[in-house]
Amino acid sequence: MAKDKNKNMSFGQQVKNLIRTYKLVSSLEPGYISTKLCRAFMGSLSSMIVVFFSARVIDELTGDRDVHLLVIYIAVTVGAGFLLKLLSKVFGAKEEVHKQALNYKYELVLSEKSRELDYEYMEDGSVNSSINTVKELSGTSGEGFMRHEQAFNFLAGNVSTLLISLFVLSGMFITSDGYEENFFTGGWSLVIFVVFVIFTLYITTALGDKLRKIYYTRLGQSSGSMKFLRYYAEYTDIGRAGKDIRLYNQAPAVSELFHDAYFKNNFWKKVEVICGVEFGLSAACSSFLYGLSFLFVGLRALHGMYSIGSVVLYTTALTGVTGQIVNIFANTVRQLNNGEYMQKIFDFLDLPSKKRVSSDHILGQTDCEIEFKDVSFKYPGSESYALKNLSLKLNMGTKLAIVGMNGSGKTTMIKLLCRLYDPTEGVITINGTDIRDYVIEEYLALFSVVFQDFKLFSFTLGQNLAAAMEYDSTRAYNALEKVGFDERLNNMEDGLNTYLYKQFDEDGVEISGGEAQKAALARAIYRDTPFMVLDEPTAALDPLVEYEIYTRFNSIIGNKTAVYISHRLSSCRFCDDIAVFHEGKLVQQGSHDQLVGVRDGLYFELWNAQAQYYAD
């Protein structure tokens, strides 16, 4: 995603983004736009009907004073006003329902897109920044999707009032005989009035547009502050940094940084001034145009062209026309300028999936042999290889341990195996066929994986194991028993229906890190796939429990193919084969006894570095 893609966006692109935004709204919540327009029209019509019949009442009071007509006018005003207000409230209630549904569906679209993205995007710094920006635009900043919704809300009312006001003003040109013909009632006064109105509207819209450009420029300058505010909100979450904040007395420092970021360069004060000037300009324009309209209509009425009631009616309508033209322009410009922010959202939604392919290859789940053939890999944006010229075969039913120092390429190899990334060079095959030729969902169904940074949901224990809302109780219990979680399970009042953590249930259970790791292992067992991939699966377990897991390693894995990463070389003795990685390369391979016998090898060095502490 290009960082400067949105600079100096053309008017044509702004229009395209605006159209696409409306299409997005219509596709997410089809009834939203029509309901909003109906609500706005009913509200505008209700106000104008009151003015229209009030003018009729004034004319009747200053004319024949027909009581029957007065009663009719008043009855129609009250009745029609009540009916239209009622309809406006009904549509308003429907609009609120649509709005809530729209916001929910929009958040769901963003969430689904995040879940469907190829994993490589998640570790790409520029994409991560863009994703955070999209979240920001969907939340508190008021730009992006939320700004469009607000501007459209105003725009619907503006257009409705303008159309109704124009219809009412058509009566100005249907005049009766008997008025005095002079300059004020002639065509030139109308021309001069229109020229004044156009000139005022031009000055107002031009200055308003300039102010809004300054506003958006200022908003763009705030991106650094907004990023810090987002980080501040996440960091101070009690579940993340509560202990550190208290133990290291970080609260004053964090509060000071927050204050500096929020009030840096008086940003919000400057934005407030810009908004104040824009609103003040709009109010001054409205007042001037109202006075000008009143003068124009009043002078014509003074010479008998309009009735007294018509002065009220036409003055209100003229003010409505001029005011709404300014508002329509302002809100349209807001939506067009907002296209630059919507572009960031569209860039995110348009990120392509590179790994989902249509294929005639059928992948069975038995007798699978995977082979790395001269595979090299660089992470996106990196110039150095994380893995170089790796050739390695995983035979069905074997247990392979992968060892090496930090940064040697062990986890990278697992990410490639699981197709979280594709090789930069070389190929990975399964039964001789490139794994990229298979649909990724079908390929991933072969693996049960436990990474170091695994996550458990705040759902029930059974749902966590199944990674679904429905689960097989017997199968879940057996998986937990294999990893030694059964005793803890028996102490849970609701058993497999016990919620983990307290986000969704105040009676949820806070399990320890070791218990969570057991649950993650049980989840991998429950999945029951041909391949088990374990990246430091016992790192959070105490030595006795770790030993218990290892002694039951074969019964846990069964006849599955296992790939096992560990820094504790004592655990590797349970595996058939050991691959030693160093600086992104496979430097040794063999059984424990074979490798420990190579005195000048890296495995011997690592083994003895750990064994001496146990010997001492």
XYZ file of C-alpha atoms in Angstrom:
616
model
C 0.000 0.000 0.000
C 1.577 3.249 -1.122
C 2.109 5.698 1.705
C 1.606 8.825 -0.419
C -1.211 7.467 -2.521
C -3.750 9.922 -1.129
C -1.735 13.126 -1.558
C -3.389 15.747 -3.782
C -6.246 13.454 -4.713
C -7.937 14.569 -7.913
C -11.553 15.746 -7.998
C -12.424 12.791 -10.238
C -11.023 10.314 -7.707
C -12.893 12.081 -4.908
C -16.137 11.668 -6.872
C -15.369 7.976 -7.522
C -14.733 7.414 -3.829
C -17.970 9.197 -2.925
C -19.947 7.014 -5.333
C -18.240 3.895 -4.030
C -19.030 4.936 -0.471
C -22.734 5.215 -1.306
C -22.579 1.820 -3.004
C -20.926 0.364 0.089
C -23.663 1.807 2.311
C -26.400 0.493 0.000
C -24.889 -2.986 -0.138
C -24.428 -3.203 3.630
C -27.849 -1.820 4.613
C -30.163 -1.421 1.571
C -32.963 0.458 3.362
C -30.750 3.002 5.093
C -30.497 5.715 2.421
C -34.180 5.630 1.410
C -35.315 5.725 5.048
C -33.030 8.663 5.822
C -34.325 10.572 2.776
C -37.953 9.918 3.778
C -37.294 11.080 7.338
C -35.570 14.242 6.117
C -38.337 15.008 3.599
C -41.087 14.558 6.201
C -39.275 16.835 8.628
C -38.712 19.584 6.046
C -42.269 19.332 4.696
C -43.697 19.516 8.212
C -41.863 22.780 8.915
C -42.859 24.335 5.585
C -46.532 23.380 5.963
C -46.659 25.239 9.265
C -45.170 28.321 7.587
C -47.461 28.003 4.529
C -50.711 27.831 6.475
C -49.509 30.417 8.992
C -49.177 32.784 6.019
C -52.744 31.912 4.971
C -53.988 32.630 8.489
C -52.222 36.014 8.516
C -53.759 36.886 5.139
C -57.199 35.923 6.384
C -56.800 37.934 9.598
C -55.755 41.017 7.622
C -58.447 40.400 4.981
C -61.968 39.020 5.133
C -61.547 37.314 8.526
C -63.642 34.332 7.465
C -63.949 32.227 10.623
C -64.643 29.029 8.701
C -61.479 29.453 6.613
C -59.443 30.281 9.720
C -60.660 27.094 11.397
C -59.835 25.054 8.294
C -56.356 26.572 8.004
C -55.617 25.978 11.666
C -57.042 22.442 11.550
C -55.009 21.572 8.449
C -51.883 23.094 10.009
C -52.283 21.121 13.221
C -53.439 17.904 11.524
C -50.895 17.868 8.708
C -48.131 19.003 11.031
C -48.966 16.247 13.512
C -49.178 13.573 10.789
C -45.907 14.603 9.169
C -44.146 14.865 12.524
C -45.427 11.413 13.394
C -44.218 10.000 10.082
C -40.891 11.760 10.576
C -40.542 10.121 14.012
C -41.465 6.718 12.576
C -38.884 7.041 9.804
C -36.419 8.420 12.357
C -36.837 5.312 14.504
C -36.385 3.081 11.435
C -33.366 5.135 10.432
C -31.772 4.610 13.852
C -32.263 0.849 13.520
C -30.718 0.939 10.037
C -27.856 3.100 11.308
C -27.002 0.704 14.126
C -27.181 -2.228 11.694
C -25.020 -0.325 9.183
C -22.315 0.427 11.738
C -22.369 -3.183 12.947
C -22.133 -4.573 9.408
C -19.353 -2.131 8.536
C -17.324 -3.205 11.580
C -18.048 -6.811 10.618
C -16.729 -6.215 7.079
C -13.487 -4.771 8.485
C -13.192 -7.635 10.968
C -13.823 -10.281 8.310
C -11.298 -8.644 6.005
C -8.694 -8.692 8.788
C -9.355 -12.385 9.398
C -9.187 -13.263 5.703
C -5.972 -11.367 4.968
C -2.930 -13.452 4.146
C -0.789 -13.660 7.277
C 2.150 -11.955 5.591
C 0.128 -8.722 5.602
C -0.138 -8.882 9.395
C 3.647 -8.660 9.809
C 4.075 -5.994 7.110
C 4.731 -2.651 8.835
C 3.056 -0.478 6.166
C -0.042 -2.670 6.072
C -0.199 -2.741 9.869
C -0.060 1.041 9.896
C -2.859 1.168 7.328
C -4.993 -1.257 9.357
C -4.526 0.902 12.452
C -5.480 3.972 10.426
C -8.659 2.234 9.252
C -9.541 1.392 12.864
C -8.883 5.004 13.787
C -11.098 6.273 10.974
C -13.844 3.929 12.107
C -13.759 5.170 15.666
C -13.044 8.390 17.468
C -11.498 10.648 14.818
C -14.802 11.387 13.102
C -13.370 11.009 9.594
C -13.719 8.145 7.151
C -16.945 6.210 7.263
C -18.400 8.083 10.247
C -17.804 11.484 8.626
C -19.621 10.314 5.510
C -22.595 9.187 7.578
C -22.780 12.520 9.396
C -22.409 14.600 6.224
C -25.057 12.552 4.414
C -27.400 13.000 7.358
C -27.154 16.785 6.980
C -27.200 16.603 3.192
C -30.500 14.700 3.142
C -32.142 17.469 5.174
C -30.505 20.178 3.054
C -31.781 18.732 -0.239
C -35.294 18.143 1.120
C -35.603 21.709 2.434
C -34.200 23.150 -0.819
C -36.683 21.281 -3.028
C -39.684 22.204 -0.892
C -38.533 25.836 -0.653
C -38.116 26.056 -4.445
C -41.629 24.685 -4.909
C -43.041 27.327 -2.538
C -41.055 30.099 -4.261
C -42.684 29.282 -7.585
C -45.669 31.239 -6.226
C -43.619 34.452 -6.324
C -43.946 34.483 -10.093
C -47.721 33.966 -10.072
C -48.854 37.486 -9.250
C -52.307 39.041 -9.277
C -53.298 42.347 -10.872
C -53.503 45.612 -8.959
C -49.939 46.048 -7.740
C -47.938 49.187 -8.455
C -45.480 48.747 -11.304
C -42.112 50.322 -10.477
C -38.456 49.422 -9.980
C -39.112 47.322 -6.873
C -41.786 45.205 -8.534
C -40.007 44.990 -11.879
C -37.533 42.516 -13.261
C -34.386 44.541 -12.528
C -34.898 44.354 -8.786
C -35.116 40.581 -9.089
C -31.896 40.515 -11.156
C -30.059 42.671 -8.617
C -31.361 40.518 -5.748
C -30.199 37.312 -7.474
C -26.762 38.857 -8.181
C -26.382 39.809 -4.501
C -27.413 36.323 -3.445
C -25.002 34.607 -5.868
C -22.138 36.903 -4.841
C -22.767 36.240 -1.140
C -23.010 32.496 -1.722
C -19.795 32.529 -3.746
C -17.850 34.418 -1.062
C -19.225 32.187 1.671
C -18.601 28.894 -0.122
C -15.117 29.935 -1.278
C -14.038 30.959 2.211
C -15.725 27.898 3.698
C -13.898 25.631 1.250
C -10.580 27.260 2.145
C -11.255 26.788 5.843
C -12.170 23.149 5.319
C -8.923 22.533 3.399
C -7.007 24.025 6.328
C -8.997 21.771 8.647
C -8.126 18.623 6.696
C -4.486 19.703 6.486
C -4.415 20.148 10.251
C -6.083 16.797 10.703
C -3.431 15.146 8.558
C -0.731 16.726 10.726
C -2.247 15.064 13.771
C -1.561 11.489 12.586
C 1.431 11.067 14.905
C -0.554 12.227 17.915
C -3.460 9.949 17.006
C -1.120 6.944 16.742
C 0.235 7.673 20.192
C -3.275 8.041 21.619
C -4.216 4.661 20.152
C -1.075 3.088 21.632
C -1.747 4.807 24.963
C -5.270 3.366 25.096
C -4.010 -0.151 24.333
C -1.005 0.010 26.667
C -2.943 1.225 29.685
C -5.459 -1.598 29.363
C -5.420 -3.197 32.799
C -4.924 -6.683 31.363
C -1.794 -5.632 29.471
C 0.297 -3.282 31.565
C -1.494 -2.919 34.894
C 1.330 -4.526 36.878
C 4.135 -2.628 35.115
C 2.402 0.734 35.474
C 2.114 0.229 39.218
C 5.425 -1.473 39.974
C 7.487 1.007 37.930
C 5.301 4.015 38.774
C 4.762 4.691 35.082
C 1.482 6.586 35.546
C 3.035 10.113 35.712
C 5.262 9.521 32.693
C 2.452 7.979 30.632
C 0.043 10.786 31.570
C 2.629 13.407 30.648
C 3.262 11.777 27.266
C -0.477 11.504 26.671
C -0.962 15.179 27.504
C 1.882 16.225 25.194
C 0.539 14.121 22.332
C -3.031 15.325 22.714
C -2.233 19.016 23.109
C 0.905 19.071 20.971
C 1.184 22.333 19.001
C -2.261 23.317 20.307
C -3.669 21.145 17.541
C -7.210 20.805 18.865
C -7.338 24.491 19.754
C -6.398 25.369 16.176
C -9.044 22.997 14.822
C -11.565 24.552 17.203
C -10.728 28.032 15.861
C -11.146 26.849 12.257
C -14.518 25.262 13.034
C -15.596 28.368 14.946
C -14.707 30.659 12.042
C -16.538 28.390 9.586
C -19.675 28.229 11.725
C -19.521 31.982 12.373
C -19.178 32.650 8.650
C -22.160 30.432 7.934
C -24.257 32.198 10.581
C -23.274 35.653 9.251
C -24.153 34.590 5.718
C -27.529 33.260 6.821
C -28.335 36.464 8.712
C -27.344 38.664 5.765
C -29.338 36.630 3.260
C -32.362 36.580 5.570
C -32.241 40.377 5.861
C -31.770 40.749 2.108
C -34.681 38.383 1.412
C -36.921 40.171 3.887
C -36.064 43.547 2.311
C -36.706 42.301 -1.231
C -40.036 40.620 -0.448
C -41.094 43.417 1.931
C -40.567 46.159 -0.637
C -42.572 44.211 -3.200
C -45.332 43.627 -0.682
C -45.319 47.339 0.186
C -46.231 48.119 -3.407
C -49.036 45.553 -3.452
C -47.288 42.683 -5.220
C -47.634 40.199 -2.319
C -49.917 39.834 0.657
C -48.654 40.220 4.239
C -48.789 36.452 4.755
C -46.771 35.893 1.605
C -43.990 38.030 3.046
C -43.571 35.498 5.829
C -43.876 32.565 3.408
C -41.530 33.824 0.697
C -38.960 35.209 3.118
C -38.774 31.850 4.844
C -38.578 30.020 1.515
C -35.868 32.330 0.136
C -33.829 31.921 3.289
C -34.313 28.167 2.972
C -33.088 28.156 -0.624
C -30.017 30.304 -0.033
C -29.117 28.684 3.248
C -29.489 25.157 1.926
C -27.396 25.915 -1.160
C -24.542 26.915 1.153
C -25.100 23.843 3.329
C -25.365 21.477 0.354
C -22.109 22.800 -1.042
C -20.380 22.571 2.340
C -21.572 19.033 3.056
C -20.817 17.866 -0.477
C -17.291 19.284 -0.199
C -16.936 17.569 3.169
C -17.904 14.262 1.606
C -15.545 14.813 -1.342
C -12.647 15.748 0.943
C -13.514 12.762 3.069
C -12.793 10.676 -0.044
C -9.108 10.868 0.866
C -9.846 9.120 4.151
C -12.250 6.674 2.531
C -9.430 5.798 0.114
C -7.449 4.427 3.052
C -10.412 2.201 3.916
C -10.837 1.086 0.298
C -7.095 0.347 0.028
C -7.491 -1.958 3.004
C -10.630 -3.641 1.657
C -8.951 -4.091 -1.743
C -5.887 -5.921 -0.409
C -5.766 -9.058 -2.561
C -5.559 -12.596 -1.273
C -2.588 -14.301 -2.872
C -3.040 -17.788 -1.486
C -6.584 -18.833 -2.415
C -6.544 -20.688 -5.709
C -8.914 -22.826 -7.707
C -7.343 -26.216 -8.223
C -8.056 -29.614 -9.673
C -5.561 -31.144 -7.245
C -7.219 -33.235 -4.555
C -5.346 -33.424 -1.281
C -5.971 -36.485 0.859
C -5.176 -36.505 4.584
C -3.173 -39.718 4.678
C 0.296 -40.734 3.456
C 1.462 -37.131 2.994
C 5.156 -36.464 2.459
C 6.305 -32.842 2.599
C 9.639 -31.716 1.209
C 11.477 -28.371 1.259
C 13.490 -28.075 -1.950
C 16.245 -25.451 -1.807
C 13.897 -23.002 -0.034
C 15.029 -19.475 0.802
C 12.953 -16.718 2.361
C 13.113 -12.993 3.106
C 10.509 -11.230 5.184
C 8.694 -8.371 3.373
C 10.840 -5.240 3.380
C 13.962 -7.100 4.543
C 17.159 -7.389 2.524
C 18.555 -10.356 4.467
C 17.470 -13.985 4.291
C 15.729 -15.470 7.316
C 16.119 -18.902 5.728
C 18.626 -19.916 3.079
C 18.757 -22.958 0.766
C 16.792 -25.258 3.053
C 16.297 -28.825 1.808
C 14.421 -31.053 4.225
C 11.938 -33.936 4.018
C 9.116 -34.736 6.459
C 8.185 -38.384 6.167
C 4.769 -39.532 7.306
C 4.672 -40.713 10.924
C 8.121 -39.390 11.918
C 8.837 -36.993 14.783
C 11.202 -34.190 13.796
C 12.761 -31.830 16.345
C 14.114 -28.466 15.206
C 16.727 -26.789 17.403
C 18.994 -23.794 17.198
C 19.709 -20.442 18.774
C 17.279 -17.515 18.622
C 16.971 -16.094 15.129
C 18.255 -19.227 13.452
C 15.133 -19.635 11.280
C 13.207 -22.303 13.218
C 9.870 -20.480 13.487
C 10.269 -19.096 9.958
C 10.471 -22.658 8.684
C 7.196 -23.457 10.497
C 5.500 -20.386 9.004
C 6.491 -21.553 5.534
C 5.345 -25.097 6.275
C 1.920 -23.768 7.328
C 1.750 -21.402 4.331
C 1.600 -18.286 6.476
C 4.243 -17.192 3.978
C 5.347 -18.530 0.613
C 9.036 -19.096 -0.193
C 11.012 -16.278 -1.775
C 12.972 -18.919 -3.668
C 12.638 -22.670 -4.025
C 9.530 -24.786 -3.540
C 7.736 -26.803 -0.873
C 5.969 -29.903 -2.159
C 3.487 -32.392 -0.766
C 3.585 -35.782 -2.433
C 5.637 -34.139 -5.209
C 3.156 -31.294 -5.929
C 3.822 -27.641 -5.070
C 1.723 -26.791 -1.999
C 0.733 -23.528 -3.722
C -1.268 -25.572 -6.214
C -3.750 -26.563 -3.516
C -6.565 -24.467 -2.081
C -5.107 -23.084 1.148
C -8.037 -24.126 3.332
C -7.634 -27.715 2.167
C -3.896 -27.624 2.822
C -4.196 -26.048 6.275
C -6.680 -28.748 7.275
C -3.642 -31.074 7.501
C -2.112 -29.215 10.461
C -2.647 -28.794 14.184
C -0.322 -26.030 15.370
C 0.651 -24.595 18.749
C 2.809 -21.458 18.478
C 4.618 -19.760 21.356
C 2.262 -16.794 21.122
C -0.954 -18.836 20.913
C -4.289 -17.244 21.845
C -7.358 -18.615 23.577
C -10.806 -17.074 23.171
C -12.903 -15.820 26.050
C -15.386 -18.563 25.220
C -16.071 -21.823 27.018
C -13.295 -24.359 27.399
C -15.060 -26.782 25.040
C -15.560 -24.098 22.391
C -11.873 -23.195 22.643
C -10.843 -26.778 21.967
C -13.181 -27.143 18.993
C -12.572 -23.587 17.723
C -16.327 -23.614 17.121
C -19.543 -23.014 19.030
C -20.467 -26.728 18.995
C -18.105 -29.423 20.218
C -17.801 -33.153 20.959
C -17.644 -33.488 24.766
C -16.016 -36.947 24.769
C -13.388 -35.910 22.261
C -12.688 -32.706 24.195
C -12.328 -34.510 27.513
C -9.955 -37.089 26.005
C -7.751 -34.329 24.559
C -7.587 -32.554 27.941
C -6.809 -35.809 29.721
C -3.853 -36.489 27.407
C -2.180 -33.207 28.385
C -2.964 -33.553 32.107
C -5.714 -30.925 32.273
C -8.369 -33.371 33.517
C -7.803 -32.654 37.222
C -8.268 -28.906 36.651
C -11.336 -29.640 34.553
C -12.895 -31.694 37.347
C -12.607 -28.674 39.659
C -14.525 -26.465 37.220
C -18.153 -26.247 38.269
C -19.433 -26.032 34.684
C -16.878 -28.413 33.233
C -16.358 -27.910 29.501
C -19.005 -25.163 29.587
C -16.807 -23.040 31.865
C -15.934 -19.686 30.322
C -12.239 -18.819 30.183
C -11.520 -15.307 31.437
C -14.163 -12.733 32.303
C -14.830 -10.696 29.154
C -18.186 -12.376 28.495
C -18.972 -14.013 31.829
C -18.258 -12.530 35.244
C -17.911 -16.086 36.579
C -15.291 -16.919 33.941
C -12.121 -18.680 35.105
C -8.710 -17.005 34.953
C -6.361 -19.874 34.094
C -2.594 -19.745 34.553
C -0.079 -19.549 31.723
C 0.761 -23.238 32.105
C -2.911 -24.231 32.107
C -3.484 -22.114 29.012
C -0.592 -23.885 27.295
C -2.126 -27.258 28.162
C -5.451 -26.083 26.729
C -3.677 -24.991 23.538
C -2.049 -28.429 23.268
C -5.427 -30.070 23.842
C -6.906 -27.911 21.079
C -4.259 -29.226 18.680
C -5.031 -32.814 19.726
C -8.798 -32.251 19.382
C -8.286 -31.066 15.791
C -6.955 -34.568 14.972
C -4.931 -33.854 11.827
C -2.067 -35.817 10.210
C 0.545 -33.175 11.168
C 1.251 -31.777 14.640
C 3.407 -28.652 14.743
C 4.581 -27.600 18.210
C 6.629 -24.421 18.722
C 7.920 -24.440 22.333
C 4.769 -26.244 23.524
C 5.935 -26.653 27.129
C 7.636 -23.279 27.690
C 5.144 -22.204 30.383
C 5.006 -25.564 32.153
C 6.906 -26.421 35.328
C 9.616 -29.113 35.039
C 7.529 -31.924 36.539
C 4.554 -31.298 34.245
C 6.924 -30.872 31.302
C 8.491 -34.254 32.063
C 5.017 -35.785 32.314
C 4.138 -34.394 28.862
C 7.359 -35.751 27.373
C 6.904 -39.220 28.825
C 3.496 -39.343 27.158
C 4.749 -37.677 23.980
C 4.304 -40.739 21.780
C 0.825 -41.467 23.090
C -0.156 -37.828 22.556
C 1.186 -37.708 19.008
C 0.283 -41.276 18.066
C 1.039 -42.108 14.454
C 0.925 -38.472 13.341
C 3.826 -36.617 11.787
C 5.217 -34.185 14.378
C 7.428 -31.129 13.947
C 8.705 -29.947 17.283
C 10.684 -26.766 18.137
C 12.345 -26.457 21.522
C 15.230 -24.679 23.212
C 15.408 -27.517 25.772
C 17.436 -30.148 24.032
C 16.543 -32.824 26.601
C 13.080 -32.948 25.016
C 14.540 -33.740 21.589
C 15.454 -37.273 22.684
C 11.815 -38.225 22.191
C 12.050 -37.468 18.468
C 13.184 -39.719 15.592
C 15.160 -37.019 13.835
C 16.704 -33.663 14.843
C 17.412 -30.745 12.492
C 19.893 -28.127 13.741
C 19.512 -24.588 12.373
C 22.057 -21.790 12.500
C 21.794 -18.330 10.934
C 18.977 -19.422 8.624
C 20.643 -22.620 7.429
C 20.274 -26.320 8.201
C 23.730 -27.220 9.520
C 23.160 -30.690 11.050
C 20.597 -33.486 10.949
C 20.347 -36.860 12.633
C 19.241 -38.636 15.808
C 20.258 -37.417 19.252
C 22.887 -40.110 19.651
C 24.370 -39.371 16.229
C 24.521 -35.598 16.752
C 25.850 -35.662 20.310
C 28.655 -37.839 19.025
C 29.916 -35.076 16.689
C 32.177 -33.235 19.106
C 32.800 -30.208 16.907
C 29.133 -29.844 15.932
C 26.697 -27.145 17.045
C 24.308 -29.672 18.594
C 27.045 -31.035 20.884
C 27.868 -27.450 21.909
C 24.245 -26.622 22.673
C 23.684 -29.923 24.494
C 26.655 -29.482 26.768
C 25.876 -25.813 27.414
C 22.559 -26.915 28.940
C 23.688 -30.231 30.459
C 26.448 -28.655 32.589
C 23.905 -26.723 34.660
C 22.013 -29.924 35.451
C 25.339 -31.681 36.236
C 26.425 -28.861 38.592
